[in-house]
Short mmCIF file of C-alpha atoms in Angstrom, two decimals:
data_model
loop_
_atom_site.label_atom_id
_atom_site.label_comp_id
_atom_site.label_asym_id
_atom_site.label_seq_id
_atom_site.Cartn_x
_atom_site.Cartn_y
_atom_site.Cartn_z
CA MET A 1 64.14 89.27 103.86
CA LYS A 2 67.82 89.45 104.25
CA GLN A 3 69.29 92.70 105.93
CA LEU A 4 71.65 94.97 104.25
CA LYS A 5 73.43 98.08 105.49
CA ILE A 6 74.47 100.76 102.99
CA ILE A 7 76.79 103.25 104.87
CA LYS A 8 77.90 106.61 102.95
CA ILE A 9 80.91 108.64 104.28
CA GLY A 10 81.65 111.85 103.20
CA GLY A 11 84.60 114.13 102.81
CA GLY A 12 84.93 115.45 106.54
CA ILE A 13 85.96 111.96 107.39
CA ILE A 14 88.04 110.72 104.35
CA ASP A 15 90.17 114.11 104.65
CA ASP A 16 91.19 113.24 108.29
CA ALA A 17 93.31 110.18 108.25
CA THR A 18 92.81 109.45 112.15
CA SER A 19 89.16 109.91 111.68
CA LEU A 20 88.99 107.52 108.63
CA ALA A 21 91.00 104.89 110.41
CA GLN A 22 88.47 104.95 113.58
CA PHE A 23 85.52 105.07 111.50
CA LEU A 24 86.87 101.78 109.33
CA GLN A 25 87.32 99.97 112.66
CA LEU A 26 83.62 100.86 113.56
CA PHE A 27 82.86 99.66 109.81
CA ALA A 28 84.54 96.64 110.22
CA ARG A 29 82.31 95.69 113.43
CA VAL A 30 79.02 96.19 111.72
CA GLU A 31 77.44 92.86 111.18
CA GLY A 32 75.83 91.25 108.31
CA PRO A 33 76.22 92.00 104.67
CA LYS A 34 77.14 95.59 104.28
CA ILE A 35 78.32 98.18 101.37
CA LEU A 36 80.41 101.13 101.86
CA VAL A 37 79.94 104.26 99.40
CA HIS A 38 82.50 107.09 99.67
CA GLY A 39 82.88 110.50 98.41
CA GLY A 40 86.12 111.96 97.44
CA GLY A 41 87.41 114.81 100.03
CA LYS A 42 89.22 117.84 99.58
CA GLY A 43 92.15 116.05 98.37
CA ALA A 44 91.14 115.99 94.89
CA SER A 45 90.61 120.03 94.47
CA GLU A 46 94.23 120.23 96.36
CA MET A 47 95.62 117.70 93.66
CA LEU A 48 94.02 120.20 90.94
CA ARG A 49 95.39 123.19 92.33
CA ALA A 50 98.80 121.61 92.43
CA LEU A 51 98.61 120.68 88.70
CA GLY A 52 97.46 124.23 87.94
CA ILE A 53 93.75 123.46 87.19
CA ALA A 54 91.38 125.57 89.13
CA PRO A 55 88.65 123.60 90.80
CA GLN A 56 84.98 124.97 89.89
CA LEU A 57 82.34 124.50 92.31
CA VAL A 58 78.58 125.81 91.73
CA ASN A 59 76.31 125.16 94.71
CA GLY A 60 78.67 122.71 96.04
CA ARG A 61 78.65 120.69 93.07
CA ARG A 62 81.81 120.23 90.91
CA ILE A 63 82.20 121.37 87.46
CA THR A 64 83.87 118.49 85.98
CA ASP A 65 85.70 119.33 82.50
CA ALA A 66 88.07 116.48 81.10
CA ALA A 67 91.22 117.55 82.96
CA THR A 68 89.18 117.49 86.24
CA LEU A 69 87.32 114.22 85.62
CA GLU A 70 90.86 112.51 85.10
CA ILE A 71 92.07 113.90 88.59
CA VAL A 72 89.12 113.10 90.38
CA THR A 73 89.03 109.46 88.80
CA MET A 74 92.56 108.88 90.18
CA PHE A 75 91.75 110.57 93.31
CA TYR A 76 88.38 108.66 94.10
CA ALA A 77 89.04 105.28 92.31
CA GLY A 78 92.91 105.19 92.91
CA LYS A 79 93.68 106.86 96.19
CA THR A 80 90.76 107.03 98.34
CA ASN A 81 89.26 103.67 97.21
CA LYS A 82 92.46 101.72 97.51
CA ALA A 83 93.45 103.28 100.86
CA ILE A 84 90.15 102.40 102.26
CA VAL A 85 90.11 99.05 100.90
CA ALA A 86 93.69 98.25 102.15
CA ASP A 87 92.76 99.39 105.67
CA LEU A 88 89.52 97.30 105.68
CA GLN A 89 91.76 94.14 104.61
CA ARG A 90 93.85 95.01 107.43
CA ASN A 91 90.72 94.72 109.79
CA ARG A 92 89.51 91.50 108.19
CA VAL A 93 86.74 92.77 106.02
CA ASN A 94 86.95 91.33 102.62
CA ALA A 95 86.54 94.60 100.92
CA LEU A 96 86.27 94.89 96.97
CA GLY A 97 86.86 98.42 95.72
CA ILE A 98 84.96 99.32 92.67
CA SER A 99 83.45 102.38 90.79
CA GLY A 100 80.18 102.44 88.68
CA VAL A 101 82.19 101.33 85.61
CA ASP A 102 83.61 98.03 87.04
CA GLY A 103 81.09 95.07 86.01
CA ASN A 104 78.85 97.79 84.53
CA LEU A 105 77.81 98.54 88.38
CA ILE A 106 76.39 101.88 87.86
CA ARG A 107 75.29 103.30 84.35
CA ALA A 108 74.60 107.06 84.32
CA VAL A 109 73.39 109.53 82.03
CA LYS A 110 75.49 112.92 81.31
CA ARG A 111 73.80 115.74 82.79
CA PRO A 112 71.91 117.68 80.08
CA VAL A 113 73.28 121.15 79.88
CA ARG A 114 70.62 123.73 80.95
CA GLU A 115 71.54 126.80 82.75
CA ILE A 116 74.93 125.56 84.10
CA ASN A 117 77.13 122.89 81.95
CA TYR A 118 78.24 120.53 84.80
CA GLY A 119 80.72 118.66 82.42
CA PHE A 120 81.31 115.08 82.71
CA VAL A 121 78.81 114.70 85.66
CA GLY A 122 76.22 111.70 85.88
CA ASP A 123 72.53 111.46 86.56
CA LEU A 124 71.16 108.07 87.97
CA LYS A 125 68.25 106.15 87.78
CA PRO A 126 67.86 102.92 90.14
CA SER A 127 67.51 100.82 86.73
CA GLY A 128 71.17 101.75 86.10
CA VAL A 129 72.24 99.63 89.12
CA ASN A 130 73.55 96.50 88.43
CA ALA A 131 71.86 95.17 91.56
CA ALA A 132 72.38 91.51 90.63
CA LEU A 133 76.13 91.68 90.58
CA LEU A 134 76.11 93.44 94.05
CA GLU A 135 74.10 90.60 95.30
CA ASP A 136 76.64 88.37 93.76
CA PHE A 137 79.43 90.08 95.38
CA LEU A 138 77.75 89.95 98.66
CA GLY A 139 76.94 86.24 98.13
CA LEU A 140 80.98 85.74 97.73
CA GLY A 141 81.31 87.31 101.15
CA LEU A 142 82.79 90.47 99.71
CA THR A 143 81.96 94.10 101.20
CA PRO A 144 81.76 96.36 97.90
CA VAL A 145 83.40 99.70 98.51
CA ILE A 146 82.00 101.87 95.97
CA CYS A 147 83.47 105.34 94.72
CA ALA A 148 81.54 108.08 93.22
CA ILE A 149 82.66 107.62 89.46
CA THR A 150 80.09 105.96 87.13
CA HIS A 151 80.03 105.61 83.20
CA ASP A 152 77.63 106.07 80.34
CA GLY A 153 78.33 102.59 78.72
CA GLN A 154 79.75 104.31 76.00
CA GLY A 155 83.22 104.80 77.08
CA GLN A 156 82.55 107.84 78.98
CA LEU A 157 83.24 108.14 82.62
CA LEU A 158 81.09 110.44 84.80
CA ASN A 159 81.79 111.87 88.02
CA THR A 160 78.67 111.38 90.28
CA ASN A 161 77.40 112.70 93.73
CA ALA A 162 77.96 109.98 96.33
CA ASP A 163 74.86 110.64 98.38
CA THR A 164 72.90 109.98 95.30
CA ILE A 165 74.90 106.95 94.40
CA ALA A 166 74.27 105.50 97.93
CA ALA A 167 70.46 106.25 97.79
CA THR A 168 70.17 104.96 94.12
CA VAL A 169 72.11 101.84 95.19
CA ALA A 170 69.78 101.58 98.14
CA ILE A 171 66.65 101.62 96.15
CA ALA A 172 67.99 99.10 93.51
CA LEU A 173 68.78 96.75 96.15
CA SER A 174 65.62 97.08 98.29
CA LYS A 175 63.74 94.31 96.04
CA GLN A 176 66.25 91.52 97.41
CA PHE A 177 66.97 93.05 100.76
CA ALA A 178 65.73 94.94 103.69
CA VAL A 179 68.00 98.04 103.19
CA GLU A 180 69.14 100.19 105.90
CA LEU A 181 70.77 103.35 104.49
CA HIS A 182 73.22 105.32 106.53
CA TYR A 183 74.48 108.82 105.87
CA CYS A 184 77.47 109.25 108.10
CA PHE A 185 79.02 112.67 108.38
CA GLU A 186 80.79 114.81 111.30
CA LYS A 187 77.64 115.76 112.91
CA ASN A 188 75.09 113.69 115.39
CA GLY A 189 72.55 114.05 113.02
CA VAL A 190 70.09 116.50 111.80
CA LEU A 191 70.39 119.20 114.04
CA LEU A 192 67.67 122.14 115.31
CA ASP A 193 70.45 124.24 116.24
CA VAL A 194 73.43 123.90 114.17
CA ASN A 195 75.44 125.32 116.79
CA ASP A 196 74.58 122.80 119.45
CA ASP A 197 75.80 119.27 118.48
CA ASN A 198 73.37 117.77 121.22
CA SER A 199 70.27 119.24 119.43
CA VAL A 200 69.64 115.99 117.31
CA ILE A 201 66.29 115.67 115.90
CA GLY A 202 65.27 111.88 116.84
CA THR A 203 62.85 111.49 114.03
CA ILE A 204 61.93 113.22 111.16
CA ASN A 205 59.07 112.08 108.64
CA LEU A 206 57.80 113.71 105.34
CA ALA A 207 55.33 116.17 107.31
CA SER A 208 57.80 117.50 109.82
CA TYR A 209 60.33 117.56 107.01
CA ALA A 210 58.25 120.17 105.26
CA GLU A 211 57.87 122.06 108.37
CA LEU A 212 61.55 122.11 109.11
CA LYS A 213 62.37 123.20 105.80
CA GLU A 214 59.75 126.07 105.97
CA ALA A 215 61.11 127.20 109.15
CA GLY A 216 64.51 127.31 108.02
CA ILE A 217 65.88 124.72 110.18
CA ILE A 218 66.80 122.17 107.78
CA ALA A 219 68.51 124.26 104.91
CA GLU A 220 71.37 124.25 102.41
CA GLY A 221 73.66 120.97 101.96
CA MET A 222 71.17 119.15 104.03
CA ILE A 223 68.39 119.57 101.83
CA PRO A 224 69.68 117.28 99.13
CA LYS A 225 70.70 114.56 101.51
CA LEU A 226 67.23 114.58 103.10
CA ASP A 227 65.53 114.72 99.68
CA ASN A 228 67.68 111.64 98.53
CA SER A 229 66.55 110.02 101.70
CA PHE A 230 62.92 110.51 101.34
CA ASP A 231 63.20 109.44 97.80
CA ALA A 232 64.74 106.19 98.98
CA LEU A 233 62.22 105.60 101.63
CA SER A 234 59.59 106.11 99.16
CA GLN A 235 60.83 103.63 96.71
CA GLY A 236 61.40 100.64 99.14
CA VAL A 237 64.41 101.50 101.23
CA SER A 238 63.44 100.23 105.05
CA LYS A 239 65.24 102.96 107.06
CA VAL A 240 67.30 105.95 106.73
CA ILE A 241 69.92 107.24 109.38
CA ILE A 242 71.74 110.28 109.66
CA GLY A 243 74.62 110.38 112.27
CA HIS A 244 78.13 110.74 113.08
CA ALA A 245 80.57 108.55 111.11
CA LEU A 246 82.25 107.95 114.40
CA LYS A 247 79.15 106.89 116.41
CA ILE A 248 77.62 104.20 114.34
CA GLY A 249 75.49 102.04 116.53
CA ASP A 250 74.99 105.02 118.91
CA SER A 251 71.70 105.80 119.95
CA LEU A 252 72.19 109.71 119.07
CA LYS A 253 70.99 109.82 115.44
CA THR A 254 68.20 110.96 113.26
CA VAL A 255 65.98 108.51 111.90
CA LEU A 256 63.99 109.18 108.91
CA CYS A 257 60.34 107.68 108.15
CA LEU A 258 57.81 108.66 105.83
CA ASN A 259 55.05 108.62 108.07
CA MET B 1 90.15 71.36 81.25
CA LYS B 2 88.79 75.09 80.69
CA GLN B 3 90.93 77.42 79.00
CA LEU B 4 91.80 80.72 80.14
CA LYS B 5 93.74 83.44 78.59
CA ILE B 6 95.97 85.90 80.53
CA ILE B 7 96.69 88.90 78.45
CA LYS B 8 99.42 91.51 79.67
CA ILE B 9 99.97 94.82 78.01
CA GLY B 10 102.69 97.19 79.00
CA GLY B 11 103.52 100.97 79.04
CA GLY B 12 104.11 101.45 75.38
CA ILE B 13 100.56 100.37 74.57
CA ILE B 14 98.86 102.30 77.37
CA ASP B 15 100.68 105.63 76.70
CA ASP B 16 99.19 105.92 73.41
CA ALA B 17 95.46 106.17 73.28
CA THR B 18 95.02 105.12 69.60
CA SER B 19 96.87 102.04 70.24
CA LEU B 20 95.34 101.22 73.46
CA ALA B 21 92.07 101.56 71.92
CA GLN B 22 92.73 99.58 69.18
CA PHE B 23 94.46 97.04 71.35
CA LEU B 24 91.11 96.63 73.46
CA GLN B 25 89.16 96.26 70.37
CA LEU B 26 91.17 93.08 69.78
CA PHE B 27 90.94 91.88 73.38
CA ALA B 28 87.24 92.47 73.06
CA ARG B 29 87.36 89.97 70.29
CA VAL B 30 89.38 87.27 72.26
CA GLU B 31 86.88 84.35 72.80
CA GLY B 32 86.57 82.57 75.97
CA PRO B 33 87.24 83.32 79.83
CA LYS B 34 90.04 85.97 79.78
CA ILE B 35 91.97 88.29 82.26
CA LEU B 36 93.88 91.70 81.46
CA VAL B 37 96.80 92.48 83.46
CA HIS B 38 98.36 95.96 82.67
CA GLY B 39 101.11 98.11 83.82
CA GLY B 40 101.22 101.77 84.24
CA GLY B 41 103.15 103.57 81.26
CA LYS B 42 104.91 106.76 81.38
CA GLY B 43 102.01 109.05 82.83
CA ALA B 44 102.92 108.15 86.51
CA SER B 45 106.29 109.38 86.17
CA GLU B 46 105.05 112.80 84.40
CA MET B 47 102.84 113.27 87.07
CA LEU B 48 105.20 112.80 89.59
CA ARG B 49 107.40 115.26 87.74
CA ALA B 50 104.39 117.76 87.68
CA LEU B 51 103.98 117.66 91.38
CA GLY B 52 107.79 118.02 91.86
CA ILE B 53 108.65 114.42 92.76
CA ALA B 54 111.70 113.21 90.90
CA PRO B 55 110.99 109.50 89.65
CA GLN B 56 113.99 107.26 90.58
CA LEU B 57 114.48 104.17 88.39
CA VAL B 58 116.94 101.36 89.42
CA ASN B 59 117.69 98.85 86.27
CA GLY B 60 114.13 99.63 85.03
CA ARG B 61 112.55 99.36 88.48
CA ARG B 62 111.13 102.13 90.09
CA ILE B 63 112.09 103.20 93.60
CA THR B 64 108.66 103.66 95.37
CA ASP B 65 108.94 105.87 98.32
CA ALA B 66 105.53 106.79 100.12
CA ALA B 67 104.59 109.97 98.03
CA THR B 68 105.63 107.88 94.72
CA LEU B 69 103.18 104.88 95.73
CA GLU B 70 100.54 107.21 96.34
CA ILE B 71 100.74 108.87 92.94
CA VAL B 72 101.19 105.35 91.09
CA THR B 73 98.24 103.89 92.90
CA MET B 74 96.03 106.81 91.79
CA PHE B 75 97.66 106.53 88.16
CA TYR B 76 97.41 102.57 87.84
CA ALA B 77 94.23 101.78 89.85
CA GLY B 78 92.37 105.11 89.04
CA LYS B 79 93.22 106.62 85.56
CA THR B 80 94.53 103.76 83.59
CA ASN B 81 92.28 100.94 84.93
CA LYS B 82 89.14 102.76 84.68
CA ALA B 83 89.82 104.20 81.55
CA ILE B 84 90.58 100.67 80.26
CA VAL B 85 87.38 99.25 81.75
CA ALA B 86 85.18 101.97 80.46
CA ASP B 87 86.37 101.41 77.10
CA LEU B 88 85.92 97.78 77.23
CA GLN B 89 82.69 98.16 78.68
CA ARG B 90 81.92 100.07 75.26
CA ASN B 91 83.29 97.04 73.54
CA ARG B 92 80.52 95.15 75.22
CA VAL B 93 83.39 93.26 77.76
CA ASN B 94 81.84 93.21 80.97
CA ALA B 95 84.97 94.20 82.74
CA LEU B 96 85.91 94.36 86.41
CA GLY B 97 88.73 96.75 87.16
CA ILE B 98 90.54 95.39 90.29
CA SER B 99 94.01 95.67 91.96
CA GLY B 100 95.36 93.34 94.27
CA VAL B 101 94.07 94.58 97.37
CA ASP B 102 90.62 93.98 96.13
CA GLY B 103 89.09 90.90 97.48
CA ASN B 104 92.29 90.20 98.89
CA LEU B 105 93.26 89.26 95.38
CA ILE B 106 96.98 89.46 95.34
CA ARG B 107 98.76 89.49 98.78
CA ALA B 108 102.63 90.36 98.43
CA VAL B 109 105.74 90.68 100.60
CA LYS B 110 107.42 94.17 101.00
CA ARG B 111 110.91 93.44 99.02
CA PRO B 112 113.67 93.11 101.76
CA VAL B 113 116.16 95.69 101.81
CA ARG B 114 119.35 94.52 100.34
CA GLU B 115 122.00 96.52 98.42
CA ILE B 116 118.91 98.56 97.22
CA ASN B 117 115.92 99.83 98.96
CA TYR B 118 113.08 99.65 96.55
CA GLY B 119 110.74 100.80 99.17
CA PHE B 120 107.00 100.24 98.92
CA VAL B 121 107.47 97.25 96.21
CA GLY B 122 105.93 93.89 96.37
CA ASP B 123 107.47 90.40 95.82
CA LEU B 124 104.82 87.52 94.77
CA LYS B 125 104.27 83.94 95.36
CA PRO B 126 101.54 82.02 93.71
CA SER B 127 100.26 81.07 97.22
CA GLY B 128 99.31 84.89 97.46
CA VAL B 129 96.94 84.86 94.75
CA ASN B 130 93.03 84.44 95.74
CA ALA B 131 92.63 81.99 92.59
CA ALA B 132 89.12 80.97 93.87
CA LEU B 133 87.84 84.84 93.72
CA LEU B 134 89.18 85.06 90.29
CA GLU B 135 87.40 81.87 89.34
CA ASP B 136 84.28 83.25 90.74
CA PHE B 137 84.59 86.43 88.85
CA LEU B 138 85.11 84.37 85.62
CA GLY B 139 82.03 82.14 86.49
CA LEU B 140 80.03 85.39 86.81
CA GLY B 141 80.90 86.43 83.11
CA LEU B 142 83.35 88.95 84.17
CA THR B 143 86.57 90.05 82.70
CA PRO B 144 89.04 90.98 85.76
CA VAL B 145 91.47 93.98 84.61
CA ILE B 146 94.12 93.84 87.18
CA CYS B 147 96.53 96.68 87.81
CA ALA B 148 100.00 96.25 89.12
CA ILE B 149 99.30 97.16 93.06
CA THR B 150 99.13 94.74 95.64
CA HIS B 151 98.83 94.61 99.27
CA ASP B 152 100.60 93.02 102.45
CA GLY B 153 97.34 92.39 104.11
CA GLN B 154 98.52 94.72 106.94
CA GLY B 155 97.21 97.93 105.20
CA GLN B 156 100.33 98.53 103.13
CA LEU B 157 99.62 98.93 99.44
CA LEU B 158 102.72 97.69 97.33
CA ASN B 159 103.84 98.76 93.98
CA THR B 160 104.34 95.48 91.85
CA ASN B 161 105.64 94.48 88.73
CA ALA B 162 102.95 93.83 86.11
CA ASP B 163 105.02 90.83 84.09
CA THR B 164 105.33 89.27 87.49
CA ILE B 165 101.73 89.62 88.40
CA ALA B 166 100.56 88.17 84.99
CA ALA B 167 102.86 84.88 85.72
CA THR B 168 102.09 84.60 89.02
CA VAL B 169 98.23 84.86 88.81
CA ALA B 170 98.61 82.45 85.63
CA ILE B 171 100.53 79.84 87.88
CA ALA B 172 98.04 80.22 90.55
CA LEU B 173 95.10 79.48 87.94
CA SER B 174 96.70 76.62 86.33
CA LYS B 175 95.29 74.14 88.69
CA GLN B 176 91.73 75.29 87.45
CA PHE B 177 92.28 76.12 83.83
CA ALA B 178 94.67 75.43 81.08
CA VAL B 179 96.25 78.83 81.17
CA GLU B 180 97.73 80.56 78.00
CA LEU B 181 99.97 83.44 78.96
CA HIS B 182 100.14 86.38 76.43
CA TYR B 183 102.87 89.00 77.07
CA CYS B 184 101.88 91.83 74.42
CA PHE B 185 104.18 94.69 73.64
CA GLU B 186 105.32 96.98 70.74
CA LYS B 187 107.44 94.27 69.14
CA ASN B 188 106.32 91.11 67.00
CA GLY B 189 108.00 88.86 69.44
CA VAL B 190 111.70 87.96 70.70
CA LEU B 191 113.75 89.18 67.74
CA LEU B 192 117.19 87.66 66.53
CA ASP B 193 118.02 91.08 65.46
CA VAL B 194 116.43 94.12 67.59
CA ASN B 195 116.76 96.25 64.58
CA ASP B 196 114.66 93.87 62.28
CA ASP B 197 110.76 93.75 63.30
CA ASN B 198 110.56 90.41 60.96
CA SER B 199 113.19 88.48 62.69
CA VAL B 200 110.96 86.85 65.08
CA ILE B 201 112.14 83.75 66.91
CA GLY B 202 109.06 81.28 66.36
CA THR B 203 109.80 79.12 69.33
CA ILE B 204 112.05 79.16 72.21
CA ASN B 205 112.66 76.50 74.65
CA LEU B 206 114.67 76.09 77.96
CA ALA B 207 117.99 74.95 76.04
CA SER B 208 117.84 77.63 73.28
CA TYR B 209 117.03 80.25 75.94
CA ALA B 210 120.19 79.48 77.47
CA GLU B 211 122.07 79.92 74.29
CA LEU B 212 120.40 83.19 73.10
CA LYS B 213 121.35 84.45 76.38
CA GLU B 214 124.83 83.36 75.99
CA ALA B 215 125.03 84.63 72.58
CA GLY B 216 123.81 88.00 74.02
CA ILE B 217 120.69 88.09 71.53
CA ILE B 218 118.30 88.25 74.41
CA ALA B 219 119.44 90.74 76.87
CA GLU B 220 118.24 93.50 79.01
CA GLY B 221 114.54 93.86 79.49
CA MET B 222 113.73 90.44 77.81
CA ILE B 223 115.43 88.60 80.36
CA PRO B 224 113.19 89.25 83.36
CA LYS B 225 110.18 88.60 81.04
CA LEU B 226 111.49 85.21 79.91
CA ASP B 227 112.67 84.21 83.23
CA ASN B 228 109.04 84.89 84.36
CA SER B 229 107.59 82.80 81.40
CA PHE B 230 109.81 79.77 81.84
CA ASP B 231 109.13 80.15 85.71
CA ALA B 232 105.35 80.00 84.65
CA LEU B 233 105.80 77.21 82.30
CA SER B 234 107.51 75.01 84.73
CA GLN B 235 104.68 75.59 87.35
CA GLY B 236 101.87 74.29 85.30
CA VAL B 237 101.06 77.18 82.62
CA SER B 238 100.39 75.59 79.52
CA LYS B 239 101.74 78.11 77.16
CA VAL B 240 103.50 81.54 77.04
CA ILE B 241 103.15 83.72 73.92
CA ILE B 242 105.20 86.76 73.24
CA GLY B 243 103.86 89.12 70.70
CA HIS B 244 102.64 92.30 69.31
CA ALA B 245 99.60 93.91 71.21
CA LEU B 246 98.25 94.81 68.11
CA LYS B 247 98.68 91.54 66.36
CA ILE B 248 96.93 89.28 69.05
CA GLY B 249 96.09 85.94 67.12
CA ASP B 250 98.63 86.51 64.27
CA SER B 251 101.07 84.22 63.50
CA LEU B 252 103.83 86.23 64.04
CA LYS B 253 104.97 85.56 67.39
CA THR B 254 107.24 83.89 69.89
CA VAL B 255 106.00 80.83 71.44
CA LEU B 256 107.74 79.53 74.76
CA CYS B 257 108.00 75.77 75.73
CA LEU B 258 109.99 73.96 78.23
CA ASN B 259 111.26 71.45 75.86
#
């Protein structure tokens, strides 16, 4: 089975131009077919403030009203995506910057309003991913660079969590490829002690994940990331790795497996 | 030879949501392989003003400093491009929104500084267009939607005139396709009398173009558009049509030909 690496980078790397450039150099050296999924960073919030629109976040998730959607679309699909693609082209990677609306790549459903109205936020299913198109792009030697904007097929763009996009795309492509999903951030992996960058937990399986949550060692922002990861593994993704964006390929990282 | 229509829309249509939606419905009905090239509209200037950056225009061309480039990239590649693609997807056109950096689609050269320093503005040659990639995209049943941002291959994005992009892409594809290039705007065609919308000149060839310029009937903004058009015709494009964006297919239009 063909190998495919799906690498997701988040805000911390994107917000720092030097880190981002370093990461993209490392990404350029990753061998074989690959896809980059990126989040947005703090820039969108700063621009919202500069335009007099107060950013609203609940549990770290953005409430996306119409004005906010317009700005985050500009920021993610315009500024961040094209800056990344330009730099990858400079590094001789034939990157193709796309969002979930392009080529009907990722069709989502607007999140139903329950206790919280998240606004124009998309929820995903693997069946909403146009896996055939990504396979075609990879076959053309292109490296898709996907930003966290999707659509509902009825003309509505939707702001969508980038971790979830990475996991859902990984699942959708795991029929055609042996997929390795990398979540890259500013830590060396999942840490036993958040204050000790070297306390990386080498391997986590479903049983130890439950224990680590129970003990409060894995908490807050890491829980949705790990939930996404185990969901991906249970639906066919070969391997999930959580590690530092500037240490891709390094042995210091957390490898997730089901058993 | 396979037919291909390249259709360019400008600011006047993009600035009005109702006109844009009407145009996109008409565009959806255009048969056969097609490419849409779009300009930016006034929104980018408004956003620049809202952020305290004064837009600078010389002879209708924007001076693009680094801050301006960032905003126009966000606006063209983010907001306008994705809004158009989402609406085309709703209209069952499998649109793929891209800029010139994506897949190394359009490589440009930063305009040399002479009397005016245009800043980060790109000049084009047909050899800078990745015609093979566009052919691949069309072969996949995709409809490329191209915004007016290109790159220099060294990591620098460049703001680029959308009329010129349309003509240059048309020339580059005229080896593989019989290309019809449509410049769509808010007039019915090239007018004998700018105050009479029905005074459309049905056909203009190189000889009559010279006469119409001499007589002052064709002036200002129409000159670069027609220069682009005749350049395209002389380099292999089959047909250039100038007409109203909301009357595609209508008989009221100007057809350009060499002889």
